[in-house]
Short mmCIF file of N, CA and C in Angstrom, two decimals:
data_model
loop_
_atom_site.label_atom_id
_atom_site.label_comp_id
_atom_site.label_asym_id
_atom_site.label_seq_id
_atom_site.Cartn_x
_atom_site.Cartn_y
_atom_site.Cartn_z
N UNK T 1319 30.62 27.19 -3.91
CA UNK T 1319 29.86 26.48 -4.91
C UNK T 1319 28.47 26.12 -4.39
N UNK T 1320 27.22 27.06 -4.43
CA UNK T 1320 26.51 26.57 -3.56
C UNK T 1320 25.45 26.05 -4.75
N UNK T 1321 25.58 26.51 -5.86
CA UNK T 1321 24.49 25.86 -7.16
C UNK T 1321 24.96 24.54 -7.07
N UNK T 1322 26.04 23.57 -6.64
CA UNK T 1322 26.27 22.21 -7.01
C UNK T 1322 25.52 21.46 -5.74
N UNK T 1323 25.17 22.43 -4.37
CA UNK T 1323 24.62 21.87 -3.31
C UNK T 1323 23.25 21.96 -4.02
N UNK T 1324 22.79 22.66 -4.47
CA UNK T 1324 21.16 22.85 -4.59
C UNK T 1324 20.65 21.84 -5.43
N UNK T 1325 22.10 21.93 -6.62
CA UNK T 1325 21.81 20.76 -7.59
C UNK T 1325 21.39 19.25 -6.91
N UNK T 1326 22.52 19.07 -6.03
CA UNK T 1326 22.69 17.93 -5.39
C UNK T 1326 21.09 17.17 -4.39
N UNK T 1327 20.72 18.93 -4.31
CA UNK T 1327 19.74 18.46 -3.06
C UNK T 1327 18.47 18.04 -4.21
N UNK T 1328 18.33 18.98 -5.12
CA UNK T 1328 17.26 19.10 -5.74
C UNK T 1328 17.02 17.24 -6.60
N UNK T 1329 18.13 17.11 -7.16
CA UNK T 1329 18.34 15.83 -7.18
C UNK T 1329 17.90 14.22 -6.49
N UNK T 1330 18.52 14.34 -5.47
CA UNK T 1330 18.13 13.83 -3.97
C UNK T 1330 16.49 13.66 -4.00
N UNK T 1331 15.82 15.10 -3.87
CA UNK T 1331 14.55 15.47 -4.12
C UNK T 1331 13.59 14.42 -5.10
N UNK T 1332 14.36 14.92 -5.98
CA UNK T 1332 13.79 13.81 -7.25
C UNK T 1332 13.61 12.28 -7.25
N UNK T 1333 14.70 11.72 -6.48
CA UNK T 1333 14.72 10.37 -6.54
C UNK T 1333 13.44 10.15 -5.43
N UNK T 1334 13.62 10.69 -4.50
CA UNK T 1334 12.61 10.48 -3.50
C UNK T 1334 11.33 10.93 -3.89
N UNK T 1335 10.60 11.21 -4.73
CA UNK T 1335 9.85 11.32 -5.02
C UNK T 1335 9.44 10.22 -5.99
N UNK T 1336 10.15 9.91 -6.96
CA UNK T 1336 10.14 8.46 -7.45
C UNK T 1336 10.18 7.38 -6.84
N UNK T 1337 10.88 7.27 -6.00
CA UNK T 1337 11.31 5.98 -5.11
C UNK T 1337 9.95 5.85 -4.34
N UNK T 1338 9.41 6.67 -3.19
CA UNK T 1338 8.32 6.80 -2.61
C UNK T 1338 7.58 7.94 -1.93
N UNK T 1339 6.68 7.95 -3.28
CA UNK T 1339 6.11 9.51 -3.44
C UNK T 1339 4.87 9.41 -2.21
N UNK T 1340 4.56 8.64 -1.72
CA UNK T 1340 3.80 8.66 -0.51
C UNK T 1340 4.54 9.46 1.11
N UNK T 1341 5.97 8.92 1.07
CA UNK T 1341 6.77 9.57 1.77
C UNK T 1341 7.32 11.07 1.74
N UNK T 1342 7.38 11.24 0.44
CA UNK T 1342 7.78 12.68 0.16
C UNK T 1342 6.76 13.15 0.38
N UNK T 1343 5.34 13.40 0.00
CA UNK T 1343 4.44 13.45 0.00
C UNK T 1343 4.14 14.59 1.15
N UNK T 1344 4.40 13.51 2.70
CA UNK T 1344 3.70 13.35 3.55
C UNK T 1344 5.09 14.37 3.90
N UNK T 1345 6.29 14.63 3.91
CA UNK T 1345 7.20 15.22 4.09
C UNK T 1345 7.39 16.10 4.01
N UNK T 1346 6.45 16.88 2.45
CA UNK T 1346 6.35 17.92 2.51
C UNK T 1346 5.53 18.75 2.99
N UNK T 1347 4.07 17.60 3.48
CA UNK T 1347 3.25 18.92 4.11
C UNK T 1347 3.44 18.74 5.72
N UNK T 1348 4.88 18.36 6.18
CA UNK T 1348 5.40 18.28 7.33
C UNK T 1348 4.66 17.45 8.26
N UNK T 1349 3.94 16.41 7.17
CA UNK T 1349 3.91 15.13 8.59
C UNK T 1349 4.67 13.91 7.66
N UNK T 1350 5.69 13.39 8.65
CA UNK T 1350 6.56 12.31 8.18
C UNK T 1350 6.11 11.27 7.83
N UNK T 1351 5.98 10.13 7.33
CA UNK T 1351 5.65 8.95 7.57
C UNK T 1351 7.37 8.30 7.32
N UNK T 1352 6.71 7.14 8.23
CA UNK T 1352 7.90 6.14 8.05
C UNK T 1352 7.83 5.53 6.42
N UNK T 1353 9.33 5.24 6.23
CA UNK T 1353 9.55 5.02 4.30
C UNK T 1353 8.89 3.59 4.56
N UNK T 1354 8.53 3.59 2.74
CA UNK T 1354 7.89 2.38 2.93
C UNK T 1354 8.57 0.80 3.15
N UNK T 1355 10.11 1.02 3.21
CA UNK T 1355 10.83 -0.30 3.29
C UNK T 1355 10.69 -0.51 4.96
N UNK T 1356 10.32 0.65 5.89
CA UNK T 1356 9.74 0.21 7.24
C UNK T 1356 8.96 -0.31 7.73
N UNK T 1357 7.89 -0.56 6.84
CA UNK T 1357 6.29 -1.34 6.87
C UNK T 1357 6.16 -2.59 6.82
N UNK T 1358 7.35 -3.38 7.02
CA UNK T 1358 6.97 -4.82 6.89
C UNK T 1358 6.46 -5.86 7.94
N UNK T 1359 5.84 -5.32 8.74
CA UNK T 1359 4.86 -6.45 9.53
C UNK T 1359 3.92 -7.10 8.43
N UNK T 1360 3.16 -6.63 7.80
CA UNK T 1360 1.83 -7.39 6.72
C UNK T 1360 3.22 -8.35 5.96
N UNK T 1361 4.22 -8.15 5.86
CA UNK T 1361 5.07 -8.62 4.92
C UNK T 1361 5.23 -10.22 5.46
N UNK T 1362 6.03 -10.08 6.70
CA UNK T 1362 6.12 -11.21 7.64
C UNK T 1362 5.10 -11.84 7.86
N UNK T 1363 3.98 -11.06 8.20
CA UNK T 1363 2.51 -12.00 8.38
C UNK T 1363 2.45 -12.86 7.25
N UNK T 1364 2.92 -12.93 6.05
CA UNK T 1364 2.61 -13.08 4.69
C UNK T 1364 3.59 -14.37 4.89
N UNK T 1365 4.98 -14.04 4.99
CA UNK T 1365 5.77 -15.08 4.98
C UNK T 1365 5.57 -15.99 6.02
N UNK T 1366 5.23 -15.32 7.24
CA UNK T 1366 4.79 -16.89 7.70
C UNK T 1366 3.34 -17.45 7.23
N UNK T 1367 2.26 -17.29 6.83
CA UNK T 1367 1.47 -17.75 6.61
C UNK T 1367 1.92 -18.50 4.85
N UNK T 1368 3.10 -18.15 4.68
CA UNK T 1368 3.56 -19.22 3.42
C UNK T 1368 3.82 -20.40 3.61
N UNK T 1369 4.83 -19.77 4.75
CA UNK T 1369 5.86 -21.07 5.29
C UNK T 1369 4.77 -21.96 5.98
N UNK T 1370 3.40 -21.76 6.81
CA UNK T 1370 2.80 -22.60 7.27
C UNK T 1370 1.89 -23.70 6.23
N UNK T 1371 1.36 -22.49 4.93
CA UNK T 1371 0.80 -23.37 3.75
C UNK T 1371 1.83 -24.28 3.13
N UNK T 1372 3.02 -23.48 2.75
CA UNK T 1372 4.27 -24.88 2.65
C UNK T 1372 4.28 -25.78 3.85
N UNK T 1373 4.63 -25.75 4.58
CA UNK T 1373 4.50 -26.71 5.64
C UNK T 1373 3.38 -28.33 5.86
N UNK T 1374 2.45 -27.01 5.84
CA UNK T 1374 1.05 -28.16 6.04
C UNK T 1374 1.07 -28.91 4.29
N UNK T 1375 1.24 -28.31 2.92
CA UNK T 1375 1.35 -28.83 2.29
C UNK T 1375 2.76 -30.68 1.81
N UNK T 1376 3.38 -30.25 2.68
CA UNK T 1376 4.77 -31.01 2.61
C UNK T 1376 3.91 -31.79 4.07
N UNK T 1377 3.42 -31.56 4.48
CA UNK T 1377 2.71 -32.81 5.77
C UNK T 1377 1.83 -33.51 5.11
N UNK T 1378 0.78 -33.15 4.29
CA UNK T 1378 -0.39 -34.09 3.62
C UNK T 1378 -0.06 -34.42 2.47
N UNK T 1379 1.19 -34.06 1.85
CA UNK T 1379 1.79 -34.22 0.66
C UNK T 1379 0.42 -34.01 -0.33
N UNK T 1380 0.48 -32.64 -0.53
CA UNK T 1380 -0.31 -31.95 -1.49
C UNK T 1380 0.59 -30.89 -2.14
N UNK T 1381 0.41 -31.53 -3.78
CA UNK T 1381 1.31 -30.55 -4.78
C UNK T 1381 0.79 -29.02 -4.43
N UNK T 1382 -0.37 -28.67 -4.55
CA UNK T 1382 -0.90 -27.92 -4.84
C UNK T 1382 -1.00 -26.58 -4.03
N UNK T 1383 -1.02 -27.11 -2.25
CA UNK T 1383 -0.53 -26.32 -1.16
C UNK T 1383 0.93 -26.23 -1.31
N UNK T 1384 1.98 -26.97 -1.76
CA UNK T 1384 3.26 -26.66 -1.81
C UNK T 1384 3.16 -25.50 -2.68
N UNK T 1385 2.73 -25.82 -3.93
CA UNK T 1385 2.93 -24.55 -5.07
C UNK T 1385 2.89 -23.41 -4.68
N UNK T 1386 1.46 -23.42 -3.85
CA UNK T 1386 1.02 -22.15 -3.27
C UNK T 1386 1.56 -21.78 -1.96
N UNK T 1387 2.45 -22.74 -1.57
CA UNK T 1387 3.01 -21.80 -0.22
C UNK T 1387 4.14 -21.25 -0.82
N UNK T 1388 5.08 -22.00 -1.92
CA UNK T 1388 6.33 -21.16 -2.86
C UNK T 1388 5.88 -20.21 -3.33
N UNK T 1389 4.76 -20.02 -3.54
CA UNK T 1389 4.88 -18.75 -4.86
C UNK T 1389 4.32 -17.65 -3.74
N UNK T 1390 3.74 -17.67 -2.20
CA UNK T 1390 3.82 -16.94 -1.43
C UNK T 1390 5.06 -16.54 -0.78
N UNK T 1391 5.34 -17.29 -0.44
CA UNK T 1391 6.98 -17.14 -0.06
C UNK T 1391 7.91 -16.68 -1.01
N UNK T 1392 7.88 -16.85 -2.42
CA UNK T 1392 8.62 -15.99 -3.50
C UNK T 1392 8.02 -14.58 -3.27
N UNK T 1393 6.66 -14.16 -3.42
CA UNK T 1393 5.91 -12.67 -3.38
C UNK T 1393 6.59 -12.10 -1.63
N UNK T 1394 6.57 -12.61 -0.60
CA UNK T 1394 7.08 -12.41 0.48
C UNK T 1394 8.34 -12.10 0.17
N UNK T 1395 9.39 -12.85 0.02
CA UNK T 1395 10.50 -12.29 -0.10
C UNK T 1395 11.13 -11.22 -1.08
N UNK T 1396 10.00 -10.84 -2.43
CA UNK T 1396 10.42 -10.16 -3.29
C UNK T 1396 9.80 -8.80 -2.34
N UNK T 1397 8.63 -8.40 -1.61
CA UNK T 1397 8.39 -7.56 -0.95
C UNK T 1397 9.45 -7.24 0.21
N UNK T 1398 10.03 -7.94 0.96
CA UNK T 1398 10.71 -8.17 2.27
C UNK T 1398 12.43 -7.07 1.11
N UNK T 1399 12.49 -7.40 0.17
CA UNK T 1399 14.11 -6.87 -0.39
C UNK T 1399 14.00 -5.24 -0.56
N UNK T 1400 14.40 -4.62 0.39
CA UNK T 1400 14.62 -2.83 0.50
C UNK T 1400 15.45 -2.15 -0.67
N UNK T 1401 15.60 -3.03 -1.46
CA UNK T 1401 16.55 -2.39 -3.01
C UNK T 1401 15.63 -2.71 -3.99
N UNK T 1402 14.02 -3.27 -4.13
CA UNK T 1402 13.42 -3.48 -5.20
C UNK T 1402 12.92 -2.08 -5.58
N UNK T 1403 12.73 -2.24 -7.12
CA UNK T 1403 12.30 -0.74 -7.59
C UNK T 1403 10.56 -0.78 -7.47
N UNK T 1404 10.15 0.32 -7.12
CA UNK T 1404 8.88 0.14 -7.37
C UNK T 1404 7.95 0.23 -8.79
N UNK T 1405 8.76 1.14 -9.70
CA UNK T 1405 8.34 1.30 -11.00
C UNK T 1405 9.40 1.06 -11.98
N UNK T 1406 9.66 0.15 -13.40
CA UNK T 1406 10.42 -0.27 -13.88
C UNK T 1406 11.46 1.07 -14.15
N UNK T 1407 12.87 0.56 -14.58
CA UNK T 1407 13.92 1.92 -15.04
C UNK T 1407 13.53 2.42 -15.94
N UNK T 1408 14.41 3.43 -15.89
CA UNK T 1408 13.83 4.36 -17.38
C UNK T 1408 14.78 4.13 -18.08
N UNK T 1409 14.67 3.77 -19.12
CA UNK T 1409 15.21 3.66 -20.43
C UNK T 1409 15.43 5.22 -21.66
N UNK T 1410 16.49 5.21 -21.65
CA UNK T 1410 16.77 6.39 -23.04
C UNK T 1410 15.97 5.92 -23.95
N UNK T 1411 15.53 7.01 -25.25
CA UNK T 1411 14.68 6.64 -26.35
C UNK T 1411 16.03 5.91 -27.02
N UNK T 1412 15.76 4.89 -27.91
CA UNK T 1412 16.81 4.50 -28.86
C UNK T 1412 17.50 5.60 -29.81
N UNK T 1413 18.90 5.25 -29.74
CA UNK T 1413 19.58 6.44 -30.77
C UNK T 1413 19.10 5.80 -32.58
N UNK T 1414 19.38 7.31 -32.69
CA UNK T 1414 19.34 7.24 -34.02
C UNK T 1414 20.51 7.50 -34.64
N UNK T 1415 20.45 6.05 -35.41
CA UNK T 1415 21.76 5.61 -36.32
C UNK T 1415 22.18 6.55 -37.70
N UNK T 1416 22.82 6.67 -38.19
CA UNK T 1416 23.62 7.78 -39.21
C UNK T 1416 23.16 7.06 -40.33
N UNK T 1417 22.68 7.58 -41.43
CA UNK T 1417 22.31 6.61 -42.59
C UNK T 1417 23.17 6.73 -43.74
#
């Protein structure tokens, strides 16, 4: 059965090209790059420079540095999760109902 391997690969193919077409990309003209869920140093730099604006905000008791160190630290951790999609799902067109 070797059409269900090709299928399989060709498949495979596809997602990775969706998932991160910078990687495939670079894959196919045979220089690798590391995927992009490997890149998270800027990520960490990010989260700690949250956690320090939270921090220093919760020391001078300022709403406003708190806000802004949460909503860094929310963007940090939504970057930091290796299962986020990068482009929304695809959705079927709506069926059409029988009249």
């Amino acid at each position: 059965m070797p059409g269900s391997d090709d299928h399989r690969l060709t498949e495979i193919e596809h997602h990775l090209h969706r998932d991160d077409p910078r990687f495939a990309e670079a894959l196919d003209a045979g220089l690798p790059r590391r995927p992009r869920e490997y890149h998270p140093p800027r990520v960490w730099l990010l989260l700690a420079v949250a956690l320090a604006v939270l921090g220093t905000g919760l020391f001078l008791a300022r709403g406003l540095l708190i806000a802004t160190g949460l909503v860094l630290a929310g963007v940090a951790a939504e970057l930091l999760d290796p299962h986020r999609r990068s482009r929304p799902p695809h959705h079927p067109p709506p069926r059409s109902w029988p009249r």
